[in-house]
Amino acid sequence: MATSAYAQSSSWTSFLKSIVSFNGDLSSLTAPVFILSPTSLSEYSQYWSEHPELLVAANQLKPDENATKDEVDVLALKRQIAVTKWFIATLRSQYCSRNESMGAEKKPLNPFLGEVFVGKWETDDEKLGETILLSEQVSHHPPVTAYAIANKTNNVYLQGYNEIRSTISTTSINVKQYGHALLEYRDVGESYLITLPPLHIEGLLAASPFVELEGTSYIQSSNGYITVIEYSGRGYFSGKKNTFKARIYKDQISTINKQNALITISGQWSDKSYISKGSSTPHSKNGDELFYDALASEPLHLSVKPIEEQHELESRKAWLKVSEAIKSSDYDLIHQEKSLIENNQRELRKKEKDAGIKWETRWFDLKDYEDWINEGDNESNPDIFLSLASLSNLSIHNAPSGSLKNSKYDEGEAKHWRFNLKKWEEESEIKI
Ligand code: HCR
C-alpha cells in the first residue's frame, strides 16, 4: 500500500503515540486535522439502507394461498438468500465509503447525547415507496447510536443500535462491535436477528487507514434458517481484499458441520461474489452464478432537509460550524467550535444533576431482558429478540455482537436499545 504524504508528519507520529497509550475510547483521541471527518457517527446508520430495493426484496417473496409445503419452503430459503444479499450490499457503504469519498478512513465527529439524524430515501418506484431513517445518540459515555428504518409501503422495519470497544495491537486498532439489528417483514410474519462483525483498522503507519472485517456474523431467521458469514482481509480465502464466505443452513444445529450448508456464497463484499447450492465454494471460473456486484449498483443516498429547516439537535445543523472548520483545515476554529458544543453539553448534564433528573432519550428505550424474562408474559407474548437469540444459540447479554451462549462473554447485563413507535408518533418537533 502506498504511504501517504502525511505519514512522516509530526502530527501523525504524535497521534500514533497517543493511540499506543489510549484508554479504549477512540472518540477521546486528538487526531490531526487531515484524518478528521466532517460527518458525525450518528449519520452512519444510513448505511443500512442505501439499497432500499434489496432491504424490502424478501417481503415480495410471499407464497400464495394455494402454495404447497415445498413451494413455501423454497420461498423461505429464497427470502433468507435475499436478506443475505441485502446485508452483503450494506457492507461497501458501511466500511468503504469514507475511503471512496475522502481517500481514507476518517475519525468521525463524536455525537452528543440526544443528537439525531433523520432523512428519507425517495424513489419513483411506486412498489418500493419511501424508506425513512431515524437515528439517535442514546448514550455519550460510551457512545451508542440507535436507529430505526421503516418502509411502510412494504411493511418492512429495521431497528438496531451499536457501540464499539477498541484495543490496540502493534500495527492496527481492533474494534469489537456491540449491539445488533432486528429486521421484520410484517407481511410474511418473519423476523431476523443480525449481528455485527468485529473489525480492525489497518494502514496506520502509512497514515492511510482502512477497515478490514474479521471473524463471523450471523443472520438468524424466525423460520430457522441461519446465515453464517466469515470475513477475512487480504489473503486468507483468495488473496483479495474484503473477502467473505457465507453459508446458509437449515437451522443452527446444522452449522456444526460446514458440509450441511444448503447454499454457499463467496467473494468480495466490496466487489463481486458468487453463489452455489450445497457446501462447495462458488467461483466465477466454475461458471457459478453471480450473487452480488457491489460496484455495479450505486448506493441511493438519503435525502436530508436543508439545514435551515433542521432542529438544533439534528446532526448537520449542530455540527455545521465544526464541519466547515474541518473542511477548511482550520485547527483553531475546529477546537473553538467543538469546545462550544462540549461545554454546552457539560452544562446541561450539570443542570440535570442539580435538578435530580436524567436526559430522556427521544425515540428509543433501554429494555432490560432479565426483567422481561422474570416479569414478562413469555408464552402469549413472545419477544422477537429472545426467540431469535434462542434459535441461533446467541448470547442475550451485552456481549460483543455475535457472541455465543455459554461463551466467555455470555454474562452480565442484558439491556438493549429498542425503538418506541409511540414516542415517534408523538414527536412534534423533528420532521423527516
Ligand atoms: C471504528 C470507526 C467508528 C465506528 C464505525 C462503525 C462500526 C459504526 C457503525 C456502522 O454501522 C459501521 C461502522 C463503520 C466504520 O467503519 C466504523 C469506523 C471506522 C473508523 C472509526 C474509528 C472511531 C476512527 C478511528 C480513527 C482512525 C481513522 C485512526
Short mmCIF file of C-alpha atoms in Angstrom, two decimals, residues 30-389:
data_model
loop_
_atom_site.label_atom_id
_atom_site.label_comp_id
_atom_site.label_asym_id
_atom_site.label_seq_id
_atom_site.Cartn_x
_atom_site.Cartn_y
_atom_site.Cartn_z
CA THR A 30 -6.98 14.17 19.45
CA ALA A 31 -6.26 13.49 15.80
CA PRO A 32 -4.53 15.59 13.14
CA VAL A 33 -6.90 17.59 11.01
CA PHE A 34 -6.34 15.59 7.82
CA ILE A 35 -7.80 12.46 9.47
CA LEU A 36 -10.93 14.21 10.82
CA SER A 37 -14.22 13.56 9.11
CA PRO A 38 -16.75 16.43 8.91
CA THR A 39 -19.52 13.85 9.48
CA SER A 40 -20.93 12.68 12.80
CA LEU A 41 -21.04 8.97 13.67
CA SER A 42 -24.81 9.35 14.12
CA GLU A 43 -25.03 9.54 10.30
CA TYR A 44 -23.55 6.06 9.86
CA SER A 45 -26.98 4.47 10.49
CA GLN A 46 -27.91 5.49 6.95
CA TYR A 47 -25.55 2.84 5.56
CA TRP A 48 -28.14 0.18 6.42
CA SER A 49 -30.44 1.22 3.62
CA GLU A 50 -28.52 2.63 0.68
CA HIS A 51 -30.06 -0.21 -1.36
CA PRO A 52 -33.71 0.04 -0.23
CA GLU A 53 -34.89 -2.25 -3.04
CA LEU A 54 -32.74 -5.05 -1.52
CA LEU A 55 -33.95 -4.25 2.00
CA VAL A 56 -37.58 -4.87 1.02
CA ALA A 57 -36.95 -7.66 -1.55
CA ALA A 58 -37.67 -10.58 0.83
CA ASN A 59 -41.11 -9.18 1.62
CA GLN A 60 -42.06 -9.57 -2.02
CA LEU A 61 -41.31 -13.33 -1.94
CA LYS A 62 -44.62 -14.35 -0.41
CA PRO A 63 -46.21 -17.75 -1.08
CA ASP A 64 -49.76 -17.57 -2.44
CA GLU A 65 -52.66 -19.18 -0.60
CA ASN A 66 -52.55 -22.41 -2.63
CA ALA A 67 -48.81 -22.94 -2.33
CA THR A 68 -47.67 -26.47 -1.45
CA LYS A 69 -45.40 -27.08 1.55
CA ASP A 70 -42.45 -27.47 -0.84
CA GLU A 71 -43.19 -24.12 -2.50
CA VAL A 72 -43.49 -22.46 0.90
CA ASP A 73 -40.10 -23.93 1.92
CA VAL A 74 -38.44 -22.87 -1.33
CA LEU A 75 -39.66 -19.29 -0.85
CA ALA A 76 -38.47 -19.23 2.78
CA LEU A 77 -34.96 -20.18 1.61
CA LYS A 78 -35.17 -17.55 -1.16
CA ARG A 79 -36.03 -14.93 1.47
CA GLN A 80 -33.00 -15.96 3.52
CA ILE A 81 -30.85 -15.53 0.40
CA ALA A 82 -32.48 -12.13 -0.28
CA VAL A 83 -31.81 -10.92 3.27
CA THR A 84 -28.21 -12.16 3.00
CA LYS A 85 -27.82 -10.23 -0.27
CA TRP A 86 -29.19 -7.04 1.29
CA PHE A 87 -26.81 -7.42 4.24
CA ILE A 88 -23.76 -8.02 1.99
CA ALA A 89 -24.83 -4.99 -0.07
CA THR A 90 -24.74 -2.74 3.03
CA LEU A 91 -21.06 -3.51 3.70
CA ARG A 92 -19.49 -1.34 0.99
CA SER A 93 -21.34 1.71 2.34
CA GLN A 94 -20.68 0.81 5.99
CA TYR A 95 -16.97 0.11 5.71
CA CYS A 96 -15.57 1.55 2.42
CA SER A 97 -17.49 4.75 1.78
CA ARG A 98 -15.10 7.12 3.59
CA ASN A 99 -12.16 5.65 1.66
CA GLU A 100 -14.09 6.12 -1.56
CA SER A 101 -15.25 9.68 -0.88
CA MET A 102 -12.32 11.03 1.19
CA GLY A 103 -9.38 8.79 0.25
CA ALA A 104 -9.02 7.11 3.67
CA GLU A 105 -11.00 6.05 6.72
CA LYS A 106 -11.51 9.13 8.92
CA LYS A 107 -12.29 9.84 12.55
CA PRO A 108 -15.99 10.76 12.70
CA LEU A 109 -17.39 13.50 14.93
CA ASN A 110 -18.39 12.07 18.29
CA PRO A 111 -22.19 12.57 18.59
CA PHE A 112 -23.51 14.34 21.67
CA LEU A 113 -26.26 12.82 23.80
CA GLY A 114 -29.63 13.41 22.14
CA GLU A 115 -28.16 14.20 18.72
CA VAL A 116 -30.47 12.99 15.97
CA PHE A 117 -30.09 12.36 12.27
CA VAL A 118 -33.17 11.78 10.12
CA GLY A 119 -33.95 11.54 6.44
CA LYS A 120 -35.62 9.51 3.72
CA TRP A 121 -34.80 7.53 0.63
CA GLU A 122 -37.14 8.55 -2.14
CA THR A 123 -37.63 6.74 -5.44
CA ASP A 124 -40.01 6.96 -8.38
CA ASP A 125 -40.77 3.28 -7.97
CA GLU A 126 -44.29 3.06 -6.51
CA LYS A 127 -43.81 -0.53 -5.43
CA LEU A 128 -40.73 0.43 -3.42
CA GLY A 129 -42.15 3.61 -1.92
CA GLU A 130 -40.38 5.73 0.63
CA THR A 131 -37.99 4.49 3.32
CA ILE A 132 -37.28 6.64 6.37
CA LEU A 133 -34.42 6.78 8.86
CA LEU A 134 -34.41 7.89 12.49
CA SER A 135 -31.03 7.80 14.20
CA GLU A 136 -30.46 8.94 17.78
CA GLN A 137 -27.44 9.14 20.04
CA VAL A 138 -28.78 7.35 23.10
CA SER A 139 -25.56 7.42 25.11
CA HIS A 140 -22.42 9.57 25.06
CA HIS A 141 -20.22 7.64 27.54
CA PRO A 142 -19.88 5.11 25.97
CA PRO A 143 -21.06 6.36 22.56
CA VAL A 144 -24.14 4.38 21.46
CA THR A 145 -26.23 5.13 18.36
CA ALA A 146 -29.70 3.62 17.90
CA TYR A 147 -31.67 3.66 14.66
CA ALA A 148 -34.98 2.69 13.10
CA ILE A 149 -35.60 2.34 9.36
CA ALA A 150 -39.12 1.89 8.03
CA ASN A 151 -40.66 1.22 4.65
CA LYS A 152 -44.43 1.40 5.19
CA THR A 153 -45.27 0.56 1.56
CA ASN A 154 -43.68 -2.86 2.00
CA ASN A 155 -44.31 -3.23 5.73
CA VAL A 156 -40.58 -3.65 6.39
CA TYR A 157 -38.99 -2.42 9.61
CA LEU A 158 -35.35 -2.50 10.70
CA GLN A 159 -34.07 -1.34 14.06
CA GLY A 160 -30.82 -1.67 15.91
CA TYR A 161 -28.06 0.01 17.83
CA ASN A 162 -24.33 -0.10 18.03
CA GLU A 163 -21.43 0.68 20.26
CA ILE A 164 -17.73 -0.01 19.68
CA ARG A 165 -14.95 -1.02 22.06
CA SER A 166 -11.37 -0.90 20.87
CA THR A 167 -7.95 -2.26 21.74
CA ILE A 168 -4.61 -1.58 20.14
CA SER A 169 -2.10 -4.05 18.70
CA THR A 170 1.32 -3.28 17.14
CA THR A 171 0.06 -2.01 13.80
CA SER A 172 -3.72 -1.90 13.99
CA ILE A 173 -6.72 -0.87 16.09
CA ASN A 174 -9.04 -3.77 16.88
CA VAL A 175 -12.71 -2.95 17.20
CA LYS A 176 -15.46 -5.11 18.64
CA GLN A 177 -18.99 -4.05 17.84
CA TYR A 178 -21.73 -4.34 20.47
CA GLY A 179 -25.41 -4.33 19.54
CA HIS A 180 -27.41 -5.97 16.77
CA ALA A 181 -30.18 -5.29 14.28
CA LEU A 182 -33.71 -6.70 14.12
CA LEU A 183 -35.44 -6.86 10.77
CA GLU A 184 -39.15 -7.51 10.36
CA TYR A 185 -41.09 -8.44 7.24
CA ARG A 186 -44.57 -7.96 8.63
CA ASP A 187 -46.46 -9.17 5.52
CA VAL A 188 -44.80 -12.57 5.71
CA GLY A 189 -44.66 -12.53 9.52
CA GLU A 190 -40.93 -13.15 9.57
CA SER A 191 -38.12 -11.57 11.56
CA TYR A 192 -34.33 -11.69 11.52
CA LEU A 193 -31.59 -11.09 14.09
CA ILE A 194 -28.43 -9.67 12.53
CA THR A 195 -25.13 -9.47 14.38
CA LEU A 196 -22.27 -7.06 13.62
CA PRO A 197 -18.76 -8.25 12.69
CA PRO A 198 -15.56 -7.31 14.52
CA LEU A 199 -13.12 -5.20 12.51
CA HIS A 200 -9.63 -3.77 12.62
CA ILE A 201 -8.19 -0.55 11.26
CA GLU A 202 -5.10 -1.11 9.15
CA GLY A 203 -2.82 1.34 7.31
CA LEU A 204 -1.98 3.39 10.39
CA LEU A 205 1.79 3.55 9.82
CA ALA A 206 1.18 4.77 6.27
CA ALA A 207 -1.34 7.39 7.55
CA SER A 208 -3.90 5.87 5.24
CA PRO A 209 -6.35 3.99 7.49
CA PHE A 210 -8.83 1.46 6.14
CA VAL A 211 -11.16 -1.07 7.72
CA GLU A 212 -10.90 -4.83 7.43
CA LEU A 213 -13.70 -7.05 8.69
CA GLU A 214 -12.82 -10.23 10.54
CA GLY A 215 -14.46 -13.06 12.47
CA THR A 216 -18.06 -14.09 12.00
CA SER A 217 -21.50 -12.53 11.87
CA TYR A 218 -24.94 -14.18 11.79
CA ILE A 219 -28.36 -13.66 10.23
CA GLN A 220 -30.93 -15.77 12.08
CA SER A 221 -34.43 -16.02 10.66
CA SER A 222 -37.56 -16.79 12.67
CA ASN A 223 -38.20 -19.66 10.20
CA GLY A 224 -35.00 -21.39 11.40
CA TYR A 225 -32.62 -20.64 8.53
CA ILE A 226 -29.32 -19.14 9.57
CA THR A 227 -26.58 -17.48 7.51
CA VAL A 228 -23.08 -17.71 8.98
CA ILE A 229 -20.73 -15.16 7.40
CA GLU A 230 -16.97 -15.42 7.83
CA TYR A 231 -14.80 -12.43 6.92
CA SER A 232 -11.21 -12.04 6.01
CA GLY A 233 -8.95 -9.22 4.86
CA ARG A 234 -6.36 -9.64 2.22
CA GLY A 235 -5.07 -13.14 1.74
CA TYR A 236 -6.88 -15.82 3.67
CA PHE A 237 -9.60 -17.02 1.28
CA SER A 238 -8.30 -15.85 -2.10
CA GLY A 239 -5.55 -13.25 -1.78
CA LYS A 240 -8.11 -10.50 -2.45
CA LYS A 241 -9.25 -7.78 -0.04
CA ASN A 242 -12.63 -7.75 1.75
CA THR A 243 -13.43 -11.40 1.20
CA PHE A 244 -16.20 -13.36 2.85
CA LYS A 245 -17.82 -16.74 2.78
CA ALA A 246 -21.48 -17.03 3.74
CA ARG A 247 -23.12 -20.38 4.37
CA ILE A 248 -26.86 -20.81 4.73
CA TYR A 249 -28.06 -23.68 6.89
CA LYS A 250 -31.48 -25.13 7.62
CA ASP A 251 -31.03 -24.37 11.31
CA GLN A 252 -28.42 -23.61 13.94
CA ILE A 253 -27.81 -27.30 14.78
CA SER A 254 -26.78 -27.95 11.15
CA THR A 255 -23.99 -25.34 11.44
CA ILE A 256 -21.94 -27.90 13.36
CA ASN A 257 -20.73 -29.28 10.01
CA LYS A 258 -19.97 -26.99 7.04
CA GLN A 259 -20.95 -29.85 4.72
CA ASN A 260 -24.55 -29.25 5.84
CA ALA A 261 -24.65 -25.85 4.11
CA LEU A 262 -27.62 -25.59 1.71
CA ILE A 263 -26.13 -22.58 -0.06
CA THR A 264 -22.60 -21.16 -0.15
CA ILE A 265 -21.76 -17.63 -1.24
CA SER A 266 -18.21 -16.44 -1.63
CA GLY A 267 -16.24 -13.48 -2.96
CA GLN A 268 -15.53 -9.86 -2.09
CA TRP A 269 -18.22 -7.82 -0.33
CA SER A 270 -16.78 -4.65 -1.91
CA ASP A 271 -16.76 -6.22 -5.38
CA LYS A 272 -18.20 -9.44 -6.85
CA SER A 273 -19.47 -12.54 -5.05
CA TYR A 274 -20.84 -15.84 -6.36
CA ILE A 275 -23.45 -18.32 -5.15
CA SER A 276 -23.86 -22.08 -5.47
CA LYS A 277 -26.01 -24.83 -3.98
CA GLY A 278 -24.51 -27.04 -1.28
CA SER A 279 -21.24 -26.60 0.55
CA SER A 280 -18.69 -26.23 -2.22
CA THR A 281 -17.14 -22.79 -2.72
CA PRO A 282 -18.62 -20.98 -5.74
CA HIS A 283 -16.33 -19.20 -8.17
CA SER A 284 -16.69 -17.30 -11.43
CA LYS A 285 -14.16 -19.69 -13.03
CA ASN A 286 -16.53 -22.61 -12.39
CA GLY A 287 -19.35 -20.73 -14.08
CA ASP A 288 -21.14 -20.19 -10.77
CA GLU A 289 -23.93 -17.63 -10.64
CA LEU A 290 -23.07 -14.02 -9.76
CA PHE A 291 -24.58 -13.27 -6.34
CA TYR A 292 -23.87 -9.55 -5.97
CA ASP A 293 -21.70 -6.98 -7.69
CA ALA A 294 -21.12 -4.14 -5.23
CA LEU A 295 -19.58 -1.91 -7.90
CA ALA A 296 -22.45 -2.34 -10.36
CA SER A 297 -25.16 -0.73 -8.25
CA GLU A 298 -24.56 2.74 -6.91
CA PRO A 299 -25.90 3.45 -3.42
CA LEU A 300 -29.01 5.60 -3.16
CA HIS A 301 -28.17 8.44 -0.80
CA LEU A 302 -30.53 9.66 1.90
CA SER A 303 -32.34 12.98 1.39
CA VAL A 304 -31.93 15.26 4.37
CA LYS A 305 -33.82 18.55 4.96
CA PRO A 306 -31.94 21.78 4.30
CA ILE A 307 -30.03 22.94 7.39
CA GLU A 308 -32.34 26.00 7.78
CA GLU A 309 -35.28 23.65 8.40
CA GLN A 310 -33.43 21.45 10.89
CA HIS A 311 -33.91 21.31 14.66
CA GLU A 312 -30.92 22.27 16.82
CA LEU A 313 -30.45 18.63 17.85
CA GLU A 314 -30.14 17.50 14.23
CA SER A 315 -26.64 16.43 13.45
CA ARG A 316 -25.78 18.53 10.41
CA LYS A 317 -27.17 21.71 11.97
CA ALA A 318 -25.48 21.14 15.34
CA TRP A 319 -22.06 20.35 13.82
CA LEU A 320 -22.22 22.81 10.90
CA LYS A 321 -19.50 25.19 12.12
CA VAL A 322 -17.19 22.34 13.18
CA SER A 323 -17.71 20.62 9.82
CA GLU A 324 -16.91 23.79 7.93
CA ALA A 325 -13.77 24.33 10.02
CA ILE A 326 -12.68 20.73 9.29
CA LYS A 327 -13.30 21.22 5.57
CA SER A 328 -11.11 24.34 5.62
CA SER A 329 -8.50 22.60 7.85
CA ASP A 330 -8.68 25.41 10.41
CA TYR A 331 -7.48 23.62 13.54
CA ASP A 332 -8.06 26.54 15.95
CA LEU A 333 -11.60 27.05 14.72
CA ILE A 334 -12.34 23.31 14.95
CA HIS A 335 -11.16 23.34 18.55
CA GLN A 336 -13.12 26.51 19.36
CA GLU A 337 -16.41 25.31 17.82
CA LYS A 338 -16.09 21.81 19.27
CA SER A 339 -15.47 23.24 22.73
CA LEU A 340 -18.69 25.26 22.48
CA ILE A 341 -20.69 22.05 21.89
CA GLU A 342 -18.80 20.12 24.57
CA ASN A 343 -19.13 22.87 27.20
CA ASN A 344 -22.81 23.24 26.43
CA GLN A 345 -23.25 19.50 26.96
CA ARG A 346 -21.31 19.59 30.24
CA GLU A 347 -23.53 22.42 31.46
CA LEU A 348 -26.69 20.55 30.50
CA ARG A 349 -25.53 17.44 32.39
CA LYS A 350 -24.71 19.59 35.44
CA LYS A 351 -28.14 21.23 35.37
CA GLU A 352 -29.80 17.82 35.10
CA LYS A 353 -27.73 16.52 38.02
CA ASP A 354 -28.58 19.56 40.16
CA ALA A 355 -32.27 19.13 39.36
CA GLY A 356 -32.08 15.37 40.04
CA ILE A 357 -33.26 14.45 36.55
CA LYS A 358 -31.81 12.38 33.71
CA TRP A 359 -31.74 13.09 30.00
CA GLU A 360 -34.67 11.28 28.36
CA THR A 361 -33.97 9.51 25.11
CA ARG A 362 -36.29 10.59 22.32
CA TRP A 363 -37.43 7.54 20.35
CA PHE A 364 -35.64 4.58 21.97
CA ASP A 365 -35.88 2.80 25.32
CA LEU A 366 -33.34 0.60 27.05
CA LYS A 367 -35.08 -2.73 27.53
CA ASP A 368 -33.84 -4.93 30.34
CA TYR A 369 -34.29 -8.53 29.19
CA GLU A 370 -33.55 -10.00 32.62
CA ASP A 371 -36.58 -8.10 33.94
CA TRP A 372 -38.60 -9.05 30.88
CA ILE A 373 -37.80 -12.76 31.31
CA ASN A 374 -38.72 -12.61 35.00
CA GLU A 375 -41.83 -10.50 34.63
CA GLY A 376 -42.96 -10.78 31.00
CA ASP A 377 -45.70 -12.98 29.68
CA ASN A 378 -43.35 -15.08 27.53
CA GLU A 379 -45.91 -17.62 26.37
CA SER A 380 -48.64 -15.43 24.90
CA ASN A 381 -46.33 -12.51 24.07
CA PRO A 382 -43.01 -13.99 22.92
CA ASP A 383 -40.23 -11.48 22.36
CA ILE A 384 -38.66 -11.46 18.87
CA PHE A 385 -35.11 -10.94 20.12
CA LEU A 386 -35.29 -13.68 22.76
CA SER A 387 -36.79 -16.16 20.28
CA LEU A 388 -34.18 -15.39 17.60
CA ALA A 389 -31.29 -15.46 20.10
#
